[in-house]
Amino acid sequence: MKHQRLRSCLDLLGLVLLHLAALLIVVLATSAQAAPLLSDSAAGRRVMVDYIVHFAHHVQWPIEVFSGTGAPFRICVMGGDEMRDPLAERLSHHRVAGRPVALERVAMGELMRARSCQILVLGTMERASLVKAVGALEFFPVLTVSDADRFAATGGIVGFTGSGDHMALQLNKTMLDRAELKMGDSLFRLGNKQH
């Protein structure tokens, strides 16, 4: 009798654990589905490109970041290429403060090279790689921008959030100051500051 009762309890416990495991799998699968990013749509990518070009003209970089008067203004893309074509189309024959714009692809293994970019657009990549990239650029005059989730809170400078009509900017003033970049106060009123 004791063995039969114990076996019934164990069977019931096994059934409960099986249901809990199935529920956990459903919860994890649901939470793994990321919210759509601004760069997921053509309209969102256009908005991001417009802001990136705006930043290129309204952020001040230390003059010593340029190797000479003819040195290009470097906008680099790291991670997914979703922003590369829209940027290339918009920046064709574009100049920033009289400098030609060079659009470059930078691989994750080229963080030293990324330090010589003026703007680094971080596309789709693993969270650990994103954290490593922004950490490697922390005290360098590189404006990091991305629409990755919680980018500004992760250490990036400008994070694009939302999608469509509900887009907002998150600006990390602390990281902007560490990069020794100057941005007009009017740009801070466009979004939420992260400290």
CSV table of C-alpha atoms in Angstrom, one decimal, residues 41-183:
chain,number,residue,atom,x,y,z
A,41,SER,CA,11.5,48.9,-41.8
A,42,ALA,CA,12.6,51.1,-44.7
A,43,ALA,CA,10.8,54.1,-43.1
A,44,GLY,CA,12.6,53.5,-39.8
A,45,ARG,CA,16.0,53.2,-41.5
A,46,ARG,CA,15.3,56.5,-43.3
A,47,VAL,CA,14.5,58.2,-40.0
A,48,MET,CA,17.8,56.9,-38.5
A,49,VAL,CA,19.8,58.0,-41.5
A,50,ASP,CA,18.2,61.5,-41.3
A,51,TYR,CA,19.3,61.7,-37.6
A,52,ILE,CA,22.8,60.4,-38.3
A,53,VAL,CA,23.3,63.0,-41.0
A,54,HIS,CA,21.9,65.6,-38.6
A,55,PHE,CA,24.3,64.5,-35.9
A,56,ALA,CA,27.2,64.7,-38.4
A,57,HIS,CA,26.5,68.4,-38.9
A,58,HIS,CA,25.6,69.4,-35.4
A,59,VAL,CA,28.0,67.4,-33.1
A,60,GLN,CA,31.5,68.9,-32.6
A,61,TRP,CA,34.5,66.6,-32.7
A,62,PRO,CA,37.9,67.6,-31.3
A,63,ILE,CA,39.9,68.9,-34.3
A,64,GLU,CA,42.7,66.6,-33.6
A,65,VAL,CA,40.6,63.5,-34.6
A,66,PHE,CA,41.2,64.5,-38.2
A,67,SER,CA,44.7,63.8,-39.7
A,68,GLY,CA,44.6,67.0,-41.8
A,69,THR,CA,42.3,69.4,-43.6
A,70,GLY,CA,41.5,67.0,-46.3
A,71,ALA,CA,40.8,64.0,-44.0
A,72,PRO,CA,37.4,62.5,-44.6
A,73,PHE,CA,34.6,62.5,-42.1
A,74,ARG,CA,34.3,58.7,-41.3
A,75,ILE,CA,30.9,57.1,-40.7
A,76,CYS,CA,31.4,53.4,-39.9
A,77,VAL,CA,28.9,50.5,-39.7
A,78,MET,CA,29.5,47.5,-37.5
A,79,GLY,CA,27.2,44.5,-37.1
A,80,GLY,CA,24.3,43.9,-39.4
A,81,ASP,CA,24.3,45.7,-42.7
A,82,GLU,CA,20.7,46.9,-42.6
A,83,MET,CA,21.9,50.5,-42.4
A,84,ARG,CA,24.7,50.4,-44.9
A,85,ASP,CA,22.7,50.8,-48.2
A,86,PRO,CA,20.5,53.6,-46.9
A,87,LEU,CA,23.5,55.5,-45.6
A,88,ALA,CA,25.5,54.9,-48.8
A,89,GLU,CA,22.6,56.3,-50.8
A,90,ARG,CA,22.2,59.4,-48.6
A,91,LEU,CA,25.9,60.1,-48.2
A,92,SER,CA,26.9,59.8,-51.9
A,93,HIS,CA,28.8,63.0,-52.7
A,94,HIS,CA,28.0,64.4,-49.2
A,95,ARG,CA,30.3,66.7,-47.2
A,96,VAL,CA,30.4,67.5,-43.5
A,97,ALA,CA,32.2,70.7,-42.6
A,98,GLY,CA,33.8,70.7,-46.0
A,99,ARG,CA,35.1,67.2,-45.6
A,100,PRO,CA,34.2,64.3,-47.9
A,101,VAL,CA,32.2,61.6,-46.1
A,102,ALA,CA,33.7,58.1,-46.1
A,103,LEU,CA,31.3,55.2,-45.3
A,104,GLU,CA,33.2,52.2,-44.0
A,105,ARG,CA,32.4,48.7,-42.8
A,106,VAL,CA,34.2,47.8,-39.6
A,107,ALA,CA,34.3,44.2,-38.3
A,108,MET,CA,33.9,43.3,-34.6
A,109,GLY,CA,37.6,42.4,-34.6
A,110,GLU,CA,38.6,45.8,-35.7
A,111,LEU,CA,37.8,47.8,-32.6
A,112,MET,CA,41.1,49.7,-32.8
A,113,ARG,CA,40.1,50.9,-36.3
A,114,ALA,CA,36.6,51.8,-35.0
A,115,ARG,CA,38.3,54.3,-32.7
A,116,SER,CA,39.1,56.5,-35.7
A,117,CYS,CA,35.5,56.7,-36.9
A,118,GLN,CA,33.5,59.9,-36.1
A,119,ILE,CA,30.2,58.0,-36.0
A,120,LEU,CA,29.8,54.3,-35.5
A,121,VAL,CA,26.5,52.8,-36.3
A,122,LEU,CA,26.0,49.5,-34.5
A,123,GLY,CA,23.6,47.1,-36.3
A,124,THR,CA,22.3,43.7,-35.3
A,125,MET,CA,24.8,41.8,-33.2
A,126,GLU,CA,24.9,39.7,-30.0
A,127,ARG,CA,24.5,41.7,-26.8
A,128,ALA,CA,28.0,40.7,-25.5
A,129,SER,CA,29.5,42.0,-28.7
A,130,LEU,CA,27.6,45.3,-28.5
A,131,VAL,CA,28.7,45.8,-24.9
A,132,LYS,CA,32.3,45.0,-25.8
A,133,ALA,CA,32.2,47.5,-28.7
A,134,VAL,CA,30.8,50.4,-26.7
A,135,GLY,CA,33.2,49.6,-23.9
A,136,ALA,CA,36.2,49.7,-26.2
A,137,LEU,CA,35.1,53.2,-27.5
A,138,GLU,CA,34.2,54.7,-24.1
A,139,PHE,CA,36.9,57.4,-23.9
A,140,PHE,CA,37.3,58.0,-27.7
A,141,PRO,CA,35.6,60.7,-29.7
A,142,VAL,CA,33.3,58.4,-31.5
A,143,LEU,CA,29.5,59.0,-31.6
A,144,THR,CA,28.0,55.5,-31.1
A,145,VAL,CA,24.4,55.1,-32.4
A,146,SER,CA,22.1,52.1,-32.5
A,147,ASP,CA,18.5,51.0,-32.2
A,148,ALA,CA,19.5,48.0,-30.1
A,149,ASP,CA,17.4,47.5,-27.0
A,150,ARG,CA,18.5,49.7,-24.1
A,151,PHE,CA,21.5,50.9,-26.1
A,152,ALA,CA,22.1,54.2,-24.2
A,153,ALA,CA,21.7,52.4,-20.9
A,154,THR,CA,24.3,49.8,-22.1
A,155,GLY,CA,26.9,52.6,-22.7
A,156,GLY,CA,26.1,53.7,-26.2
A,157,ILE,CA,25.7,57.5,-26.8
A,158,VAL,CA,22.5,57.7,-28.9
A,159,GLY,CA,19.9,55.0,-28.8
A,160,PHE,CA,16.9,55.0,-31.1
A,161,THR,CA,13.8,53.5,-29.5
A,162,GLY,CA,10.3,52.7,-30.7
A,163,SER,CA,9.1,52.4,-34.3
A,164,GLY,CA,7.1,54.4,-36.7
A,165,ASP,CA,5.4,57.5,-35.3
A,166,HIS,CA,6.6,56.6,-31.7
A,167,MET,CA,10.3,57.0,-32.3
A,168,ALA,CA,12.4,58.6,-29.6
A,169,LEU,CA,16.0,59.2,-28.8
A,170,GLN,CA,17.8,58.2,-25.6
A,171,LEU,CA,21.0,60.2,-25.1
A,172,ASN,CA,23.7,59.1,-22.7
A,173,LYS,CA,25.2,62.5,-21.6
A,174,THR,CA,27.8,60.8,-19.4
A,175,MET,CA,29.2,58.8,-22.4
A,176,LEU,CA,29.0,61.9,-24.6
A,177,ASP,CA,31.1,63.8,-22.2
A,178,ARG,CA,33.6,61.0,-21.9
A,179,ALA,CA,33.9,61.0,-25.7
A,180,GLU,CA,34.6,64.7,-25.5
A,181,LEU,CA,31.9,65.4,-28.0
A,182,LYS,CA,29.8,68.6,-27.9
A,183,MET,CA,26.2,68.5,-28.8
